XYZ file of C-alpha atoms in Angstrom:
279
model
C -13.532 -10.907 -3.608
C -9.685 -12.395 -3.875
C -9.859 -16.009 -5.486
C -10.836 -18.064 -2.326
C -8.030 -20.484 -2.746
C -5.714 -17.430 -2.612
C -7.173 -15.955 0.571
C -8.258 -19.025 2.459
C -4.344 -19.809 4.278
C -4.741 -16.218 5.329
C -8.145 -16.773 6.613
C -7.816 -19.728 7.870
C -5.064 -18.449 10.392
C -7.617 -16.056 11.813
C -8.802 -17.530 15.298
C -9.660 -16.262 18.786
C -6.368 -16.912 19.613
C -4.006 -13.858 20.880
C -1.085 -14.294 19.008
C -1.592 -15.825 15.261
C 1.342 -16.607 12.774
C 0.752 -16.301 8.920
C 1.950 -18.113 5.695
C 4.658 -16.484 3.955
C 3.461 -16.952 0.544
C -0.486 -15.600 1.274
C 1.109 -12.489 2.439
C 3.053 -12.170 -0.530
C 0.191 -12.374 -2.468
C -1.711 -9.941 -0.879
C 1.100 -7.782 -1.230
C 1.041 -8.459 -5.266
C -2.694 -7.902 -5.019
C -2.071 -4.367 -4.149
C 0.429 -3.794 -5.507
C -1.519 -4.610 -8.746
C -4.235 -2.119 -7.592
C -1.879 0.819 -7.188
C -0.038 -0.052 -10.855
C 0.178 3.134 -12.680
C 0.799 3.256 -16.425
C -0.035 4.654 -19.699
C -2.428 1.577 -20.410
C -4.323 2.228 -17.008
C -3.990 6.476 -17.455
C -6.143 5.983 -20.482
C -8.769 3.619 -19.215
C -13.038 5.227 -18.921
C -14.223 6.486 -15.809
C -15.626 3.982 -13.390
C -16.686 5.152 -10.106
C -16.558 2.924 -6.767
C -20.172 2.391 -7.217
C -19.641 0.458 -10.659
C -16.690 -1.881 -9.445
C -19.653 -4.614 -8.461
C -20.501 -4.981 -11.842
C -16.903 -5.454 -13.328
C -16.644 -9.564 -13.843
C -14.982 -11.451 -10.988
C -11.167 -12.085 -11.776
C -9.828 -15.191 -12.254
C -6.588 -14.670 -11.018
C -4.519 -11.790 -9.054
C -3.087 -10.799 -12.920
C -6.762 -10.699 -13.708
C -6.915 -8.235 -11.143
C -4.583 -5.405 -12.813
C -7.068 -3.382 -14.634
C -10.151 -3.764 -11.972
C -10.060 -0.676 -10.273
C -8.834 2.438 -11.803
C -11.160 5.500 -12.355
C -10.720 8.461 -14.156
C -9.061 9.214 -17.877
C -7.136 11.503 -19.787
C -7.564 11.663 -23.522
C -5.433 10.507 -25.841
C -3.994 13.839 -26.505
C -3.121 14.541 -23.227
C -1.397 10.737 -23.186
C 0.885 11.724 -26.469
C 1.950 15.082 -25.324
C 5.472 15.708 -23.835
C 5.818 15.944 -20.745
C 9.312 18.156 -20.442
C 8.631 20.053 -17.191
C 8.846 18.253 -13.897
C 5.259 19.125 -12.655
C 2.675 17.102 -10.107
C -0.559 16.039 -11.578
C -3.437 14.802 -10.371
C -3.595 10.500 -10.884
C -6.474 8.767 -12.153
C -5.443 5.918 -10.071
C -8.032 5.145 -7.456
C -6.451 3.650 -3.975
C -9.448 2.551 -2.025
C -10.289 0.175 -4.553
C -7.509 -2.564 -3.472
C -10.048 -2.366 0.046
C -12.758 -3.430 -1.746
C -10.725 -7.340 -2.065
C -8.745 -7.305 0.577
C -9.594 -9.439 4.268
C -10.670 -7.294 7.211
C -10.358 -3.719 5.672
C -13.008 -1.488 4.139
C -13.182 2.497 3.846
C -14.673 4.447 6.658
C -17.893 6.059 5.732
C -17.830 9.485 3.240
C -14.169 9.166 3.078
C -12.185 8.405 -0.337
C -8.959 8.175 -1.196
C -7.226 10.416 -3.763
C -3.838 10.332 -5.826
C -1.143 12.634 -7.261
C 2.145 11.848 -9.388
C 5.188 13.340 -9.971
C 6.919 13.622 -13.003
C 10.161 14.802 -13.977
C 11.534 12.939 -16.959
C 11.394 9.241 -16.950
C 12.033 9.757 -12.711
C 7.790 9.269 -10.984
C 6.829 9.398 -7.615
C 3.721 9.846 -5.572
C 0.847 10.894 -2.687
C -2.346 9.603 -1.396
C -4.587 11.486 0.456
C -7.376 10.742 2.157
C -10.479 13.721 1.891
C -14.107 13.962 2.893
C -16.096 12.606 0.219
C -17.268 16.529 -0.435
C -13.568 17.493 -1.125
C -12.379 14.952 -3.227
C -13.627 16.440 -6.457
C -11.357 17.530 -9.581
C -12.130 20.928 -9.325
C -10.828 20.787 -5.358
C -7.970 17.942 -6.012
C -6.589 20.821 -8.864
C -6.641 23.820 -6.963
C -3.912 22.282 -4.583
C -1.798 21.817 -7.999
C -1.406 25.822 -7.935
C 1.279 26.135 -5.296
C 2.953 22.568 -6.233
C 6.006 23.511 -8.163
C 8.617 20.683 -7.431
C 8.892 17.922 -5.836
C 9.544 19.332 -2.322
C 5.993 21.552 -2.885
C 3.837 18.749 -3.219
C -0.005 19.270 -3.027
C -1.563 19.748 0.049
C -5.592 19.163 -0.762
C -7.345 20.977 1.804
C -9.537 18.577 4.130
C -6.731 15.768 3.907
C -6.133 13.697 6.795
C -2.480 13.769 8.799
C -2.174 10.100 7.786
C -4.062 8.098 5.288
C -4.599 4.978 7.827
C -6.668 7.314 9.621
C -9.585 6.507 7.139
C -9.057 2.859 7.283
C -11.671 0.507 9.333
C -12.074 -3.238 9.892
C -13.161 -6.031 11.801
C -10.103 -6.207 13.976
C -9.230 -9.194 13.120
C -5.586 -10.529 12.950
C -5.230 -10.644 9.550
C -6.723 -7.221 9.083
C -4.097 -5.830 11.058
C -1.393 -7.559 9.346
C -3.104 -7.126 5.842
C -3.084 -3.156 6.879
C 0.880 -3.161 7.460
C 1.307 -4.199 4.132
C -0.975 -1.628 2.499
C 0.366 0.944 4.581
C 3.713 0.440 2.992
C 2.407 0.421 -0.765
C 0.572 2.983 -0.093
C 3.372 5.220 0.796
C 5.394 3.802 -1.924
C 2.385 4.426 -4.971
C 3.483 6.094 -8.313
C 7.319 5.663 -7.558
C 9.985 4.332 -9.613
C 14.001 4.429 -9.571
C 15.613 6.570 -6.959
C 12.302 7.533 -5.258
C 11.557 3.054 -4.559
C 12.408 3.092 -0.944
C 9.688 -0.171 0.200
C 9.611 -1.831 -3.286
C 13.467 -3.396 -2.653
C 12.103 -4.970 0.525
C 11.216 -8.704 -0.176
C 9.223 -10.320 3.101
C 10.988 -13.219 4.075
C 10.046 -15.892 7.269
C 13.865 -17.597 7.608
C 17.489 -16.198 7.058
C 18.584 -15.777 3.270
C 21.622 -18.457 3.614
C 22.702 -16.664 0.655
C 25.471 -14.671 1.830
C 27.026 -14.342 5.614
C 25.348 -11.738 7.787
C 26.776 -9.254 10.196
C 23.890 -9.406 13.161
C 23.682 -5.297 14.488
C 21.572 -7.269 17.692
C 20.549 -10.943 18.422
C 19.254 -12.877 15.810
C 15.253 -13.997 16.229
C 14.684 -17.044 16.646
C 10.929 -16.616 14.642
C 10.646 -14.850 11.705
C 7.056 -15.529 10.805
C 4.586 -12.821 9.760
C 2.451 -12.359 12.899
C 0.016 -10.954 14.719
C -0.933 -10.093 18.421
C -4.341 -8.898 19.788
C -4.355 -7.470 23.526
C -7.640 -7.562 25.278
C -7.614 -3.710 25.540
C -8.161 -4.299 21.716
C -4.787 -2.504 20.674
C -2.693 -4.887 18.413
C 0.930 -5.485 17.335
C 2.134 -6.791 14.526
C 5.473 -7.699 13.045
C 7.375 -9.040 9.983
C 10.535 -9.328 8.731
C 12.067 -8.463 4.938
C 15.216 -8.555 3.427
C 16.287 -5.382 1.480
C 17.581 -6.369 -1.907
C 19.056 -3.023 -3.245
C 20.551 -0.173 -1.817
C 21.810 -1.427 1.061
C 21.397 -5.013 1.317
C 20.232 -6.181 4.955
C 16.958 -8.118 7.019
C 15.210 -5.465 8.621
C 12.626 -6.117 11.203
C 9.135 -3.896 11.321
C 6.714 -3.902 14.262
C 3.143 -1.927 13.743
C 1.301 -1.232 17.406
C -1.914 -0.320 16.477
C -4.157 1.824 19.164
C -7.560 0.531 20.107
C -10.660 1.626 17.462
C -7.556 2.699 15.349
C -5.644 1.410 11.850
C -3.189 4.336 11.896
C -0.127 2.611 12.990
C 3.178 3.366 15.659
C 5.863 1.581 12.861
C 9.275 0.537 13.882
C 11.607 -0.662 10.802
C 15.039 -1.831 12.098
C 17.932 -2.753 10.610
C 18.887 -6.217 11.898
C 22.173 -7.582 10.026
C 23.800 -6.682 6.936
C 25.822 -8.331 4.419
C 29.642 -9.384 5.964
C 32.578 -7.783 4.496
C-alpha cells in the first residue's frame, strides 16, 4: 500500500456525495507515484526477474522514493546493457505497468489480463507502448514475434491479442477517487518510456488556481474552480476534470474532462486549450 499519510487526503475526500473535489498536492503525489513505477533506466533494465506474484513479499516502502525500484520484472544481462545500441530499433521493456495498480486507491487489474511494454530507441531520443494482452499472450516468445515487422518508429509492434485501449483492462470500485486516480494513469501511461521531443504529457504540471506568473490571453471564459474533481451520476457513468498548466512547448492552462461509461475505465478525454501566455 501507498504510505497512509500520503493517501489518506485522497481518501478522505471519497464520500457518497455526487460531486467530490480533491487536494492538489495528493494528486500530485499519486502522479509521482506512477510516475516512479513507469521509470525506465539502465539501473532498473538490469534488475532480476520478479513476477506480480512476488511483489507481496518485497518490504513495504517508506516513502514514494522508496517506491522506485518496487516493481519492475524482467532483465537483460549485462552484456546486452554495455552493447551499442546504433540502430533505431523497438525492443521489448522489462518494465512492468500493472504494478503501479497494485498501490494505487480504487484500481486493480481485471482478471487474466497483464500489461506489457515496448521502447524505442534511436540514439539518446526513447519513446514507448503499453499493451494490454490475455494473460496466455503476454509471453516473450509472443511479445517478440510482433518485433519482426517493427522497423521504425511509425511500425511499432502490434502484439496480437492486444486490446484497442489499455483502460479497457482497468477495474475498480467506482469510487471518486478511482476515477480521478485513473485520469492520471491514463496519461502516464501513454507517455511511458519517452524522453525529449517524444514528452507530450510530462510538460503538463496540474495546477488548482491561475499561475499569476505571467498575463494570460483567455481563448474562452475563465473558470471560476479549478480543483481536481470528480462527478458520479446515478446511471453510474462518471466525469471527471482537472486543470494543468503546460510548461514547455507552448506555454498555456489547458483544461481535461474524462466521461467515463458505466462498468467502464476506458475514458471519452477532452484536453482544451484555455489561455496562453500574452504577447
Amino acid at each position: 500500500m501507498l504510505p497512509v499519510c500520503r493517501v489518506a487526503s485522497l481518501q478522505d475526500s471519497t464520500s457518497y456525495m455526487s460531486i467530490q473535489r480533491f487536494p492538489l498536492a495528493a494528486i500530485q503525489q499519486v502522479r509521482q507515484y506512477i510516475q516512479h513505477a513507469l521509470i525506465v533506466d539502465a539501473d532498473k533494465q538490469s534488475q532480476v526477474w520478479v513476477g506480480l506474484d512476488d511483489v507481496d513479499d518485497v518490504p513495504e516502502p517508506e516513502s514514494l522514493d522508496d517506491l522506485s525500484g518496487v516493481f519492475t520484472f524482467g532483465g537483460l544481462s549485462p552484456e546486452e546493457i554495455a552493447a551499442p545500441q546504433t540502430r533505431a530499433h523497438w525492443s521489448i521493456s522489462t518494465v512492468n505497468p500493472a504494478a503501479a495498480l497494485l498501490k494505487l486507491p480504487g484500481l486493480r487489474l481485471k482478471p487474466d489480463w497483464r500489461l506489457v511494454s515496448y521502447l524505442y530507441r534511436d540514439g539518446e531520443s526513447r519513446a514507448g507502448l503499453v499493451f494490454a494482452l490475455p494473460a496466455e499472450l503476454a509471453t516473450t516468445a509472443q511479445l517478440a514475434e510482433s518485433l519482426g515487422t517493427s522497423e521504425s518508429f511509425k511500425q511499432p509492434p502490434a502484439p496480437a491479442g492486444a486490446l484497442a485501449d489499455v483502460m479497457e483492462a482497468i477495474d475498480g470500485d467506482r469510487s471518486t477517487v478511482s476515477f480521478l486516480v485513473a485520469s492520471i494513469f491514463d496519461r502516464e501511461l501513454r507517455e511511458f518510456g519517452a524522453n525529449g521531443h517524444f514528452r507530450n504529457w510530462t510538460h503538463h504540471r496540474l495546477i488548482d488556481s491561475v499561475p499569476a506568473q505571467v498575463k494570460w490571453q483567455w481563448q474562452t471564459e475563465q473558470p471560476k474552480d479549478l480543483a481536481p474533481k470528480t462527478k458520479v451520476m446515478p446511471d453510474g457513468q462518471a466525469l471527471v476534470e482537472f486543470f494543468t498548466c503546460r510548461v514547455s512547448g507552448g506555454v498555456g492552462i489547458y483544461r481535461h474532462v474524462d466521461q467515463y461509461p458505466a462498468a467502464q475505465y476506458k475514458p471519452k478525454r477532452l484536453n482544451k486549450l484555455l489561455a496562453t501566455v500574452q504577447r
